[in-house]
Short mmCIF file of C-alpha atoms in Angstrom, two decimals:
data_model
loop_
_atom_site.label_atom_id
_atom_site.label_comp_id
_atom_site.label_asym_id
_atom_site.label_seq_id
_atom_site.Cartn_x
_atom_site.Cartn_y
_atom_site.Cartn_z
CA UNK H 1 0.00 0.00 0.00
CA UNK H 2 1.40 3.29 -1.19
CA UNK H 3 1.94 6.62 1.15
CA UNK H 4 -1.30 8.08 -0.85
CA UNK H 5 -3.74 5.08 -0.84
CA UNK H 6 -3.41 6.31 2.94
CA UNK H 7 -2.35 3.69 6.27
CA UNK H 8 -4.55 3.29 8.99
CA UNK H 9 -4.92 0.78 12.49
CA UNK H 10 -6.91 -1.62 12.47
CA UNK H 11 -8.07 -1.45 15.97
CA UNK H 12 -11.71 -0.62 15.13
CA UNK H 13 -11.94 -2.57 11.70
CA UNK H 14 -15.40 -3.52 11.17
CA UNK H 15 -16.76 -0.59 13.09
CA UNK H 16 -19.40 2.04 11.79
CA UNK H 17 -19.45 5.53 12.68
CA UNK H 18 -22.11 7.88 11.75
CA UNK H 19 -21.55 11.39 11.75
CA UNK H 20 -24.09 13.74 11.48
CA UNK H 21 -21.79 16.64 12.51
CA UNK H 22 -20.35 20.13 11.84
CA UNK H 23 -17.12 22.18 12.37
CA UNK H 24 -14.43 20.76 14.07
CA UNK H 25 -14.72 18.97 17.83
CA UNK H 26 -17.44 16.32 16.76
CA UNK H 27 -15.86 15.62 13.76
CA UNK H 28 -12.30 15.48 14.64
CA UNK H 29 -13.54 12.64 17.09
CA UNK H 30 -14.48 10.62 13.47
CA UNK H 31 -11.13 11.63 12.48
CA UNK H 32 -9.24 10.06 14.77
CA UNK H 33 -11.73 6.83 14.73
CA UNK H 34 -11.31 6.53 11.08
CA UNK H 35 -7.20 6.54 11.59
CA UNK H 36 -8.01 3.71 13.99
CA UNK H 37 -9.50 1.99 11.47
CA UNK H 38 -13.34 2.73 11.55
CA UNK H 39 -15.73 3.15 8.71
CA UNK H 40 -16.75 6.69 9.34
CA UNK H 41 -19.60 8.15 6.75
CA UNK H 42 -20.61 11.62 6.93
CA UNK H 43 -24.01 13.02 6.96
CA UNK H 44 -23.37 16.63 5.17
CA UNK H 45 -26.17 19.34 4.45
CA UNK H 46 -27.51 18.53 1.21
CA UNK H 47 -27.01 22.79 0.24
CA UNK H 48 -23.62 23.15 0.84
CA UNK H 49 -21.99 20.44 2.61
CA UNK H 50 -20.47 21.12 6.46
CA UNK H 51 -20.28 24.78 6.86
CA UNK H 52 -16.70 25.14 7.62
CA UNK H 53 -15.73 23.91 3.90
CA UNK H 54 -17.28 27.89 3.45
CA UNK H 55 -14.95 29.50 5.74
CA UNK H 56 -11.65 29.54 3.48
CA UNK H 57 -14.02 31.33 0.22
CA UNK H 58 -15.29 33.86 3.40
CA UNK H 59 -11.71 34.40 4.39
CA UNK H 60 -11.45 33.37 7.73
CA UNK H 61 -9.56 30.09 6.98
CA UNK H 62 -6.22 30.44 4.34
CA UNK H 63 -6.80 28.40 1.34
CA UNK H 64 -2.79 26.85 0.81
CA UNK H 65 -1.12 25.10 -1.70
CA UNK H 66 -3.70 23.60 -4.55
CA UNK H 67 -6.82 24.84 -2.90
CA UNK H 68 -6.34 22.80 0.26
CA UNK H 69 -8.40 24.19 3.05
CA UNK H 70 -7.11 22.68 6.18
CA UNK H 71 -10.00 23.28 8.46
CA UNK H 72 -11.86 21.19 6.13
CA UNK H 73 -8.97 18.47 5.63
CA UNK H 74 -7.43 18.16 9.66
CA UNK H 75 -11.20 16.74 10.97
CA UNK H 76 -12.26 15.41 8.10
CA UNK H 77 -9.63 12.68 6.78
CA UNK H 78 -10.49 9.29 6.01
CA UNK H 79 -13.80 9.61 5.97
CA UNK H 80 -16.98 9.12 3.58
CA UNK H 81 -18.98 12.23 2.61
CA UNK H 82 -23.15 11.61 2.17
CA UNK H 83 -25.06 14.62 1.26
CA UNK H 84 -28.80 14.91 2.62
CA UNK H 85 -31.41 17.30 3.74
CA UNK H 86 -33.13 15.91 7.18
CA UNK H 87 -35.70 18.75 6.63
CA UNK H 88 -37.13 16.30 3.77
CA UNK H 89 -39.02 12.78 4.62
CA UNK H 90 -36.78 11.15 2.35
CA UNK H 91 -33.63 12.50 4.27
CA UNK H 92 -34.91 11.57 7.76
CA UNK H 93 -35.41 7.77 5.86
CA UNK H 94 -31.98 7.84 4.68
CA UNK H 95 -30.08 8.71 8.46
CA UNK H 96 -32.47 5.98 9.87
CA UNK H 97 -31.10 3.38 7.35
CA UNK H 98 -27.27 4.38 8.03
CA UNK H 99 -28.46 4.51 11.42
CA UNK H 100 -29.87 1.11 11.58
CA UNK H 101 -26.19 -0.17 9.91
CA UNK H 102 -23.75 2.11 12.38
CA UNK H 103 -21.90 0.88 15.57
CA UNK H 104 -21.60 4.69 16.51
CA UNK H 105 -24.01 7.63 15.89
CA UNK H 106 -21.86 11.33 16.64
CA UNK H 107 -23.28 14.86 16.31
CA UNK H 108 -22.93 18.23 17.84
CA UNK H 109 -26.13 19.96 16.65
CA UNK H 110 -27.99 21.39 19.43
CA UNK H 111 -30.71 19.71 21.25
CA UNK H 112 -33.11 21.68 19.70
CA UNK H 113 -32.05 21.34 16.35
CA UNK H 114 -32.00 17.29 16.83
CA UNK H 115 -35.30 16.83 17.48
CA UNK H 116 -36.17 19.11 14.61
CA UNK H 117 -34.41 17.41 12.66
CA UNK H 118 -35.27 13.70 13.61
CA UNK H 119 -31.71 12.48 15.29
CA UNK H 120 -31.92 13.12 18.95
CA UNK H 121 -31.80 9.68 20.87
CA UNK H 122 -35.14 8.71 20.78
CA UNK H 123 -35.05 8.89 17.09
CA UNK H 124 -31.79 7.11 16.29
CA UNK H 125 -32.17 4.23 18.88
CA UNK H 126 -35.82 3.54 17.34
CA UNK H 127 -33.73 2.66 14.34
CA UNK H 128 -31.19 0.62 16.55
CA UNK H 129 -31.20 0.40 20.00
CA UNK H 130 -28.14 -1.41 20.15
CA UNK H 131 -26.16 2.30 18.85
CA UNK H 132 -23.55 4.07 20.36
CA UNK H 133 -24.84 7.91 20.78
CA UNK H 134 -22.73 10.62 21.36
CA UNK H 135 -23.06 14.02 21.64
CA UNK H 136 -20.55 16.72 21.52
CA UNK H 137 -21.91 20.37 23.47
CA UNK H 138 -20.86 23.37 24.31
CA UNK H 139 -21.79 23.31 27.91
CA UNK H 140 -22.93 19.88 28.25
CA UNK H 141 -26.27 17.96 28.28
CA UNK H 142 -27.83 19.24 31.24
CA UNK H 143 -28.66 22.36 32.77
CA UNK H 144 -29.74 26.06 31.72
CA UNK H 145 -26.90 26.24 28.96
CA UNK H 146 -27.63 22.85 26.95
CA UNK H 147 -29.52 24.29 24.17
CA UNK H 148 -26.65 27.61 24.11
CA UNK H 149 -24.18 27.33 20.93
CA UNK H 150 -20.98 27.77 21.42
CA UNK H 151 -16.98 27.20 19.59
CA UNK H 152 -13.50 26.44 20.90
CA UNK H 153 -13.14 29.86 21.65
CA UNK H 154 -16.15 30.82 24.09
CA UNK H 155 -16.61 27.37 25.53
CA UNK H 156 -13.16 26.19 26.31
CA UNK H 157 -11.00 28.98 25.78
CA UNK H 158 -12.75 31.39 27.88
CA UNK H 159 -15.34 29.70 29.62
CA UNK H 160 -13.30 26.94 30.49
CA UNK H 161 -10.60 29.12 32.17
CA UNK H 162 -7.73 28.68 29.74
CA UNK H 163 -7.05 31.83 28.43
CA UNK H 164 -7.40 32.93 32.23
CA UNK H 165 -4.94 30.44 33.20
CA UNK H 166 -2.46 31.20 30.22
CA UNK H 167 -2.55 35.14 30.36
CA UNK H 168 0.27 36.88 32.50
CA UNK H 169 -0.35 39.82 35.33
CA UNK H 170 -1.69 42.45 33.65
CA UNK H 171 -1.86 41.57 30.31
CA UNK H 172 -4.58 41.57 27.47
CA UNK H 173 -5.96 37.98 27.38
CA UNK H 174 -4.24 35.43 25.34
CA UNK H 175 -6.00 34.88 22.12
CA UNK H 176 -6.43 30.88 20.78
CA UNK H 177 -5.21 29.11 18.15
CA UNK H 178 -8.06 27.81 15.50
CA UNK H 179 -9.58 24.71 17.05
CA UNK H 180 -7.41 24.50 20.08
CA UNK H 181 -9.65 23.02 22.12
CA UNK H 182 -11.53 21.31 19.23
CA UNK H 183 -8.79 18.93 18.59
CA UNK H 184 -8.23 17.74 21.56
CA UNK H 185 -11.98 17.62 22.18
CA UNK H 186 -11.92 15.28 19.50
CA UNK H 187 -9.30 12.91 20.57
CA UNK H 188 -11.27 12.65 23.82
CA UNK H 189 -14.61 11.95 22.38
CA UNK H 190 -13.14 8.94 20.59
CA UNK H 191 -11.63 7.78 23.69
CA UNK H 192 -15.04 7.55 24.84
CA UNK H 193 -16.27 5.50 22.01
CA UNK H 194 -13.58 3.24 22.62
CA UNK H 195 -14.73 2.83 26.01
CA UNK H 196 -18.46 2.24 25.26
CA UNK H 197 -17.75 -0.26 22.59
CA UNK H 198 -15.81 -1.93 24.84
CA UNK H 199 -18.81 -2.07 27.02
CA UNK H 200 -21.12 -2.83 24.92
CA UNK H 201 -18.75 -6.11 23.60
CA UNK H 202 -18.75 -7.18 27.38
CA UNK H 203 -22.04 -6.28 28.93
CA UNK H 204 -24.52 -5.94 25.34
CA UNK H 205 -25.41 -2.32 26.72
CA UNK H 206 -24.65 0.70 24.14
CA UNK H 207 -23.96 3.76 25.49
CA UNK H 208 -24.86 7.27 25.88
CA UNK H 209 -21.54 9.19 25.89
CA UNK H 210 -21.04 12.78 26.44
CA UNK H 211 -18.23 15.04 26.18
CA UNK H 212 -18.33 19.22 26.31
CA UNK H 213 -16.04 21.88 25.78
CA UNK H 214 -16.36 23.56 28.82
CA UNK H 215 -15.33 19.82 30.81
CA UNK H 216 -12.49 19.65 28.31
CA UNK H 217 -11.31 23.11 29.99
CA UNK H 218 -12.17 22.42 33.40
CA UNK H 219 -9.69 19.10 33.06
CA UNK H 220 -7.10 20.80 31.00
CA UNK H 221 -6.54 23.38 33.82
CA UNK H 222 -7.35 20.99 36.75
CA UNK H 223 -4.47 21.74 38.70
CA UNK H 224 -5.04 25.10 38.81
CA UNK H 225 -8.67 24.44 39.97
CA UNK H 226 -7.98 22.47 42.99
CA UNK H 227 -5.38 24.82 44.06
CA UNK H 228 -7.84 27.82 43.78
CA UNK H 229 -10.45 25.86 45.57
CA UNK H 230 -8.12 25.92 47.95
CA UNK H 231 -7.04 29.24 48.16
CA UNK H 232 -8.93 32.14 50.37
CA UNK H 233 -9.13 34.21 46.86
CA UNK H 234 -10.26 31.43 45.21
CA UNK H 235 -7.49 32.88 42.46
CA UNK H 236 -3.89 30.52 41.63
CA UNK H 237 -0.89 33.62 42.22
CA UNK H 238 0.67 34.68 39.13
CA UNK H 239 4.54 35.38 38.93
CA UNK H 240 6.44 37.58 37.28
CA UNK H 241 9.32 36.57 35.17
CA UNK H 242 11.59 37.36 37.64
CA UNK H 243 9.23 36.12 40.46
CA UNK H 244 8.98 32.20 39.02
CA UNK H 245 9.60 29.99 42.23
CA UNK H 246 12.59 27.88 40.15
CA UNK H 247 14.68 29.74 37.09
CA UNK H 248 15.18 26.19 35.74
CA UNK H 249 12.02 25.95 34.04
CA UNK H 250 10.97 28.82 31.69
CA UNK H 251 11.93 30.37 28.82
CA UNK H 252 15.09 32.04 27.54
CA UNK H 253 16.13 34.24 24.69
CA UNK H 254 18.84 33.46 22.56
CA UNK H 255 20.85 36.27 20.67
CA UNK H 256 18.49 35.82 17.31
CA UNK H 257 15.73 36.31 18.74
CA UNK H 258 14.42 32.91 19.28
CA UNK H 259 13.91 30.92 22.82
CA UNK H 260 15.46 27.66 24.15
CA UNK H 261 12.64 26.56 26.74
CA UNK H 262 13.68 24.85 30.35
CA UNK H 263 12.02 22.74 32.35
CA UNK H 264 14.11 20.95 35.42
CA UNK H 265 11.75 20.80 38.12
CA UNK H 266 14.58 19.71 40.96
CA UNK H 267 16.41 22.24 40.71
CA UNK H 268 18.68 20.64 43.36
CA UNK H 269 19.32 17.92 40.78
CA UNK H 270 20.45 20.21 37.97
CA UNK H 271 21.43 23.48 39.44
CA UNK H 272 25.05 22.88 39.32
CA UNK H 273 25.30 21.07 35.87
CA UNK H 274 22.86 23.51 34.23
CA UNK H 275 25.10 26.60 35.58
CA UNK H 276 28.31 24.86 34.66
CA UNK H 277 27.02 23.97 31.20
CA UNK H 278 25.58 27.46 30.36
CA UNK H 279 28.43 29.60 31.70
CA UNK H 280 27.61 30.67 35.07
CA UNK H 281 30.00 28.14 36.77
CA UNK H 282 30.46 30.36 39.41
CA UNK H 283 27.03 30.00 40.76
CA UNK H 284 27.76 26.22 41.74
CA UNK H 285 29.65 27.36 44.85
CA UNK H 286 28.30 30.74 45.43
CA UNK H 287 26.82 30.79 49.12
CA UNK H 288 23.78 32.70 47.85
CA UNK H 289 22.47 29.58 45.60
CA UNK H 290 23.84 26.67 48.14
CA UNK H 291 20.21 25.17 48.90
CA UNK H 292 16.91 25.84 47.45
CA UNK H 293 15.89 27.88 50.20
CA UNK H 294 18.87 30.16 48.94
CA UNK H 295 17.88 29.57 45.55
CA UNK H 296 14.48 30.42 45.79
CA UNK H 297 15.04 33.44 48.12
CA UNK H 298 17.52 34.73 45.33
CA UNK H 299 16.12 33.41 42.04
CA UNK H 300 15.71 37.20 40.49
CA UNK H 301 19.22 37.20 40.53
CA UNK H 302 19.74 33.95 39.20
CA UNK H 303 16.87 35.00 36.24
CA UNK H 304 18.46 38.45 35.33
CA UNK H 305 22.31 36.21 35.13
CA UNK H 306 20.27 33.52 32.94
CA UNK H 307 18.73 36.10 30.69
CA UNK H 308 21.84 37.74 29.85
CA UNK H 309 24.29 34.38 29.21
CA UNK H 310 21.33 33.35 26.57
CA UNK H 311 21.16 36.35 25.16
CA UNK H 312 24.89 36.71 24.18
CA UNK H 313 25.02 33.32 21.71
CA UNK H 314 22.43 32.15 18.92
CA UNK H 315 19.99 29.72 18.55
CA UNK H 316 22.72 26.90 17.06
CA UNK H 317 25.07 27.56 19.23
CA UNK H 318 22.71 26.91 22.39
CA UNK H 319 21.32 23.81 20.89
CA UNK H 320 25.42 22.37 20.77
CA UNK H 321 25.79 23.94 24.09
CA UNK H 322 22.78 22.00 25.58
CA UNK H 323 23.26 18.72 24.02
CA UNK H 324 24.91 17.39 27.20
CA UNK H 325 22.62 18.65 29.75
CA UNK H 326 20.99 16.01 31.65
CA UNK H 327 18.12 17.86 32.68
CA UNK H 328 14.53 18.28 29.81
CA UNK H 329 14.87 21.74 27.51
CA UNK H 330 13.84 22.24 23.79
CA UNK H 331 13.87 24.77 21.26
CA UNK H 332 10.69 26.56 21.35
CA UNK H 333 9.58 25.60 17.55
CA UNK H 334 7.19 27.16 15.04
CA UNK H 335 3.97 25.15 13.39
CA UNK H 336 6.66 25.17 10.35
CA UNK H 337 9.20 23.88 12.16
CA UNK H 338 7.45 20.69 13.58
CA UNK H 339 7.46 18.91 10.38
CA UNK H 340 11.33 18.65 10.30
CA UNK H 341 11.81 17.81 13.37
CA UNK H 342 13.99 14.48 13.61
CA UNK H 343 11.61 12.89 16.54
CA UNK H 344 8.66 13.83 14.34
CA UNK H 345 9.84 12.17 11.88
CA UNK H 346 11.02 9.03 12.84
CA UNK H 347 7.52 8.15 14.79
CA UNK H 348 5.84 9.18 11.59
CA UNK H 349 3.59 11.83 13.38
CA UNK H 350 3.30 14.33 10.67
CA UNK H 351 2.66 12.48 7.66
CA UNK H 352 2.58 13.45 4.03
CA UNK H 353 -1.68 13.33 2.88
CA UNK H 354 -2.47 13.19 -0.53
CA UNK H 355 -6.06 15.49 -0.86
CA UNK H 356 -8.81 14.33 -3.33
CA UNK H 357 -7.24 16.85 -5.89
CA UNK H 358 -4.03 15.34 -5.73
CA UNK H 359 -2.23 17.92 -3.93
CA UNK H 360 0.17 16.79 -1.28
CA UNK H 361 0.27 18.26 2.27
CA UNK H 362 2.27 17.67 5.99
CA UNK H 363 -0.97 16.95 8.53
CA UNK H 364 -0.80 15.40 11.95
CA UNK H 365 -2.65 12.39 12.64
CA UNK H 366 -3.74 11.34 15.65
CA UNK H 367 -1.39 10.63 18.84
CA UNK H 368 -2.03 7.64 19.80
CA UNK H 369 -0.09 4.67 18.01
CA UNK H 370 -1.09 0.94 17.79
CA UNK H 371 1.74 -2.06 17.37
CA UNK H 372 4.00 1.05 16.13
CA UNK H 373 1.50 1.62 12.59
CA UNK H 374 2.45 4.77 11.16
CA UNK H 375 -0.80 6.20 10.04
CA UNK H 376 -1.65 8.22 6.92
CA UNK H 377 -4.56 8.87 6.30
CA UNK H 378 -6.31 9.65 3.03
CA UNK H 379 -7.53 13.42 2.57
CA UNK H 380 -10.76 14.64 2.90
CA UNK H 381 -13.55 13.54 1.06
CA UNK H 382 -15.42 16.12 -1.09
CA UNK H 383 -18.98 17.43 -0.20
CA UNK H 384 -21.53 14.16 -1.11
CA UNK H 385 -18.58 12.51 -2.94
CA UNK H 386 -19.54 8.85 -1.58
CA UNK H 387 -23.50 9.56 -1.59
CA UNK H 388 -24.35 6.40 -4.23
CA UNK H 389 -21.53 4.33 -2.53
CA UNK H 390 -22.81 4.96 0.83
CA UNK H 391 -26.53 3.88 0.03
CA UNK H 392 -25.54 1.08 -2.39
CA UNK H 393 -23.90 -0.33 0.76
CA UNK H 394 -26.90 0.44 2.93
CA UNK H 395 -29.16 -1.55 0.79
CA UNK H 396 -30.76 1.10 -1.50
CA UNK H 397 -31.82 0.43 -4.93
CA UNK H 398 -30.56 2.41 -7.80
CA UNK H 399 -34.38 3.42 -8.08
CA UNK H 400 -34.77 4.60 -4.36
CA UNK H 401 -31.61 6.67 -4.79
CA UNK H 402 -32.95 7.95 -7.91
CA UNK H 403 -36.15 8.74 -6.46
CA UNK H 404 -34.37 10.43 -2.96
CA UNK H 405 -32.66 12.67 -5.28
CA UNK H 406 -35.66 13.84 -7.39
CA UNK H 407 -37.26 14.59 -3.95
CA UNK H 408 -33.97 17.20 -3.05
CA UNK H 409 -33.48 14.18 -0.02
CA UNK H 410 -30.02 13.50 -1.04
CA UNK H 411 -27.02 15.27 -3.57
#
């Protein structure tokens, strides 16, 4: 099998997922269940398809190299693309059949807009009660928010307490990367499906599984929430650069401009090497850094000495300089960056995709790795491109397809 007829685990062959999904956290959850080997079919809106393969024409999302739009492409490998309109009779016929044939039923749409539509639980387990549902939300499936939309970026971000948690004293809150919490949303949600399979193989129950955005942020930041909870302010104190309780573990800039990033959490262990092996050997046996009291109750002096030995040499030269150390540090890398690097490489982790126009691309698959596969996926499938397969398979006749597309049901 060739790099572009696409590698994948086979962990969950023989699984069906349908997805009946939109955007990125749902969906990136059949992503990463496809690249373990899943069937995964998409429902799409007959008119247009998922509305996130808009976002590159509206500008919001760079189209690349060959047209690629990689919001549409990172949650959307491997998969099948169906295109239907559950507002029509024939539509709600045509998720009941997939339905009826799926291991797994995921969507995101809003409680409201499921039963409108004709998907919420009731619905899909009257078609198989033996199904897997999950549902992706905002604010999970309970209480006054359930029914409020919500992204990434209000849910997680800043609901969740991230951006709280990742923005210094004083400063403007930090902004998030596109999908931040979507991806790893995703990844979670498929962890769940694992799960409930795995349940339903032992005990012949299926599952209601539910993951949220908001939960995803609560966990992400947990530390920081028990230690508030335990705090009279109820708020975790925020250093300064100069204020961080061990100089060991932050970041430093190098001559050019870029930053070699520490993180030796005994500083006991290391203090002596590290000093020795970045040019402060003179700190070793200096009384005021003997113990960690000392260290501690002088680390702004320690910072401002650390700051100015990485300032005076570049980037290459610190990363010759470190090689010995002991103790964990990196280079802090760009996006661009991550493809080259050697460890990326060798574990396969940022494979080379071929997209359904031929155009070859660097995407990361998922992070989890079974009997060391390599995975590469296949690109994204194009809005309704599998729509005949797809019911073929289900056990549609040529003349019910023909007939669901006369009736606008299907594309």
């Amino acid at each position: 099998m060739t790099e572009s007829e696409g590698v994948v685990n086979d962990v969950l062959a023989g699984v069906k997922v349908l997805e009946v999904a939109a955007w990125t956290f749902v969906p990136a959850a059949g992503a990463v269940l496809a690249e373990w080997g899943a069937e995964v079919v998409k429902l799409e809106p007959r008119e247009g398809g998922d509305p996130q393969r808009g976002l590159s024409s509206l500008g919001f999302v760079p189209t690349g190299r060959g047209g690629i739009n990689p919001m549409t492409e990172l949650p959307n490998r491997g998969k099948k693309s169906i295109g239907v309109d559950l507002r029509t009779p024939g539509g709600r016929e045509v998720v009941r059949e997939l339905a009826a044939r799926s291991d797994v039923f995921l969507t995101n749409y809003l409680p409201s807009m499921r039963a409108r539509l004709g998907i919420d639980l009731e619905d899909i387990r009257a078609a198989n009660p033996s199904i897997i549902y999950v549902r992706g939300s905002a604010h999970g499936s309970r209480g006054p928010d359930a029914d409020r939309p919500g992204y990434d970026g209000v849910s997680y971000w800043s609901r969740g307490g991230i951006a709280h948690a990742l923005t210094g004293p004083g400063d403007e809150p930090v902004s998030p990367r596109p999908a931040f919490g979507d991806v790893m949303g995703g990844l979670t949600i498929a962890g769940g499906v694992a799960a409930a399979l795995y349940k339903r193989a032992t005990t012949g129950r299926p599952s209601v599984v539910d993951v949220s955005l908001v939960a995803l942020g609560a966990w992400n930041i947990g530390p920081d929430i028990v230690t508030a909870g335990l705090m009279e302010s109820r708020e975790v104190r925020k250093t300064s650069r100069a204020d961080r309780p061990n100089p060991l573990v932050g970041n430093y800039r190098t001559k050019d401009g870029r930053h070699i990033t520490l993180m030796m959490l005994q500083m006991g262990r290391y203090f002596a090497e590290a000093m020795r092996v970045i040019g402060l050997p003179e700190f070793v046996d200096d009384e005021r850094f003997g113990t960690d009291a000392d260290r501690y109750r002088n680390r702004a002096l320690i910072v401002t000495a650390m700051d100015e030995v990485f300032a005076g040499r570049t980037l290459e030269e610190w990363t010759t300089a470190l090689s010995g150390l002991s103790g964990a540090w990196s280079v802090l890398q760009s996006p661009g960056e991550i493809v080259d690097d050697p460890a990326v490489r060798a574990n396969g982790y940022v494979p080379t995709v071929t997209a359904v126009n031929g155009t070859e691309f660097a995407m990361p698959v998922n992070p989890v790795q079974f009997d060391e596969v390599q995975v590469v996926p296949t690109g994204a499938p194009e809005h309704g491109q599998h729509t005949e397969e797809i019911l073929l398979a289900a056990g549609l006749s040529w003349e019910q397809i023909a007939a669901h597309k006369e009736q606008g049901a299907i594309l």
